[in-house]
Structure formats: structure tokens, C-alpha cells
Amino acid sequence: ITQNSNECLNSIIWSIFSKTKNHGYRYIRGAAALACIYFNQGRSGLLEFFKDIDIDVNDELINTILGKDQECLQKSIVATQKQNDIRERKNQTRFESTAAEANTSEYGGGRH
């Protein structure tokens, strides 16, 4: 799903767990469900979950969550742009290389 180990679903699930105790099936299932919401919808996806289980969400929490999602989105846009730039440079280099190989105008081919 992603190559960044900090963003992979497994990493998100394990970040929810306490590292100092064992967890049962229900806890693991719940953590996996929360991780799926977070992974697919970002932090803002958790707001609806909080509402469903009657956790009061104040404006500060909403602004923090939306701000963090916006930061993540901006990082993603920058990373995608860098990847596109690299891909474009590689394509341009390939094109120039192919054009140079095909250009035989300076080659005399044994003519004297």
C-alpha cells in the first residue's frame, strides 16, 4: 500500500498498542479498525468515529486534526511532484540518448 514504513497500515496498528502489555482479540480488532479509518481517511476520519461513540469533539481538536491532515496532504503533494520531476528528467534523458544514437549525420560510413 505504501513504501514508507511510517505510513504503512501495520505501523499505524502497532502505534495504537501499548508496548508494555498483552492485548486480546477485541483490542487488536478495534485497533485495526481505527487504523483502517486513519489510513484511508486521515485523522479527520476519526471525527465521525468519535461522534459515533459519544466522545465530545471541541473546536481545538477539530482544528488540530484538520491541520495535521493538511500537513500530510502538503507533504504528499511535494513528494509526488518530486517523483514526477525525476520521472520527467529520466524520460528527457532517454529521449536525448535515443535521438543521439539515431543521429548519424556526422558518421561518414567509410566514405572517402
CSV table of C-alpha atoms in Angstrom, one decimal:
chain,number,residue,atom,x,y,z
A,1,ILE,CA,0.0,0.0,0.0
A,2,THR,CA,2.9,2.4,0.8
A,3,GLN,CA,6.6,2.0,0.8
A,4,ASN,CA,7.1,4.5,3.7
A,5,SER,CA,7.2,2.3,6.8
A,6,ASN,CA,5.9,5.2,8.9
A,7,GLU,CA,2.7,5.3,6.9
A,8,CYS,CA,2.0,1.7,6.4
A,9,LEU,CA,-1.1,0.2,7.9
A,10,ASN,CA,0.8,-2.3,10.0
A,11,SER,CA,2.8,0.6,11.5
A,12,ILE,CA,-0.4,2.5,12.3
A,13,ILE,CA,-1.9,-0.5,14.0
A,14,TRP,CA,1.1,-1.1,16.2
A,15,SER,CA,1.3,2.6,17.1
A,16,ILE,CA,-2.1,2.3,18.8
A,17,PHE,CA,-1.0,-0.6,21.1
A,18,SER,CA,0.6,-0.2,24.5
A,19,LYS,CA,4.1,-1.8,24.3
A,20,THR,CA,4.0,-2.9,27.9
A,21,LYS,CA,1.1,-5.4,28.0
A,22,ASN,CA,-0.5,-8.1,26.0
A,23,HIS,CA,-3.7,-7.4,24.0
A,24,GLY,CA,-6.7,-9.6,23.3
A,25,TYR,CA,-8.6,-10.2,20.1
A,26,ARG,CA,-11.2,-7.4,20.7
A,27,TYR,CA,-8.5,-4.8,21.3
A,28,ILE,CA,-6.5,-5.9,18.3
A,29,ARG,CA,-9.6,-5.8,16.1
A,30,GLY,CA,-10.6,-2.4,17.4
A,31,ALA,CA,-7.0,-1.1,16.8
A,32,ALA,CA,-7.1,-2.5,13.3
A,33,ALA,CA,-10.5,-0.8,12.6
A,34,LEU,CA,-9.2,2.6,13.9
A,35,ALA,CA,-6.0,2.2,11.8
A,36,CYS,CA,-8.1,1.5,8.7
A,37,ILE,CA,-10.1,4.6,9.3
A,38,TYR,CA,-6.9,6.7,9.8
A,39,PHE,CA,-5.1,5.1,6.9
A,40,ASN,CA,-8.0,5.6,4.4
A,41,GLN,CA,-9.4,8.9,5.6
A,42,GLY,CA,-6.7,10.6,7.6
A,43,ARG,CA,-7.1,11.9,11.1
A,44,SER,CA,-10.4,13.6,10.1
A,45,GLY,CA,-12.0,10.2,9.6
A,46,LEU,CA,-11.7,9.7,13.3
A,47,LEU,CA,-14.0,12.6,14.0
A,48,GLU,CA,-17.0,10.6,12.8
A,49,PHE,CA,-15.9,7.7,14.9
A,50,PHE,CA,-15.6,9.9,18.0
A,51,LYS,CA,-19.1,11.2,17.3
A,52,ASP,CA,-20.5,7.7,17.0
A,53,ILE,CA,-19.1,6.6,20.3
A,54,ASP,CA,-20.2,9.9,22.0
A,55,ILE,CA,-16.8,11.4,22.5
A,56,ASP,CA,-17.1,15.2,22.7
A,57,VAL,CA,-15.1,16.9,20.0
A,58,ASN,CA,-14.2,20.5,20.6
A,59,ASP,CA,-13.1,23.1,18.0
A,60,GLU,CA,-9.5,22.9,19.1
A,61,LEU,CA,-9.4,19.1,18.4
A,62,ILE,CA,-11.1,19.6,15.0
A,63,ASN,CA,-8.6,22.3,14.0
A,64,THR,CA,-5.7,20.2,15.2
A,65,ILE,CA,-6.9,17.2,13.3
A,66,LEU,CA,-7.6,19.2,10.1
A,67,GLY,CA,-4.3,21.0,10.4
A,68,LYS,CA,-2.4,17.7,10.7
A,69,ASP,CA,-4.3,16.2,7.7
A,70,GLN,CA,-3.4,19.3,5.7
A,71,GLU,CA,0.3,19.0,6.6
A,72,CYS,CA,0.2,15.4,5.5
A,73,LEU,CA,-1.5,16.3,2.2
A,74,GLN,CA,1.1,19.0,1.5
A,75,LYS,CA,3.9,16.6,2.1
A,76,SER,CA,2.3,14.1,-0.2
A,77,ILE,CA,1.9,16.8,-2.9
A,78,VAL,CA,5.5,17.8,-2.6
A,79,ALA,CA,6.7,14.1,-2.7
A,80,THR,CA,4.5,13.4,-5.8
A,81,GLN,CA,5.9,16.5,-7.5
A,82,LYS,CA,9.4,15.4,-6.8
A,83,GLN,CA,8.7,11.9,-8.2
A,84,ASN,CA,7.1,13.4,-11.3
A,85,ASP,CA,10.1,15.7,-11.8
A,86,ILE,CA,12.5,12.8,-11.6
A,87,ARG,CA,10.4,10.8,-14.0
A,88,GLU,CA,10.3,13.7,-16.4
A,89,ARG,CA,14.1,14.1,-16.2
A,90,LYS,CA,14.7,10.4,-16.9
A,91,ASN,CA,12.3,10.5,-19.8
A,92,GLN,CA,14.1,13.5,-21.2
A,93,THR,CA,17.5,11.9,-20.8
A,94,ARG,CA,16.2,8.7,-22.5
A,95,PHE,CA,14.8,10.8,-25.4
A,96,GLU,CA,18.1,12.7,-25.8
A,97,SER,CA,20.1,9.5,-25.7
A,98,THR,CA,17.8,7.8,-28.3
A,99,ALA,CA,18.0,10.9,-30.5
A,100,ALA,CA,21.8,11.0,-30.2
A,101,GLU,CA,22.0,7.3,-31.2
A,102,ALA,CA,19.8,7.8,-34.2
A,103,ASN,CA,21.7,10.9,-35.4
A,104,THR,CA,24.1,9.5,-37.9
A,105,SER,CA,24.7,12.8,-39.8
A,106,GLU,CA,28.3,13.1,-38.7
A,107,TYR,CA,29.1,9.5,-39.4
A,108,GLY,CA,30.7,9.1,-42.8
A,109,GLY,CA,30.3,5.3,-43.0
A,110,GLY,CA,33.6,4.7,-44.8
A,111,ARG,CA,33.2,7.4,-47.4
A,112,HIS,CA,36.5,9.0,-48.5
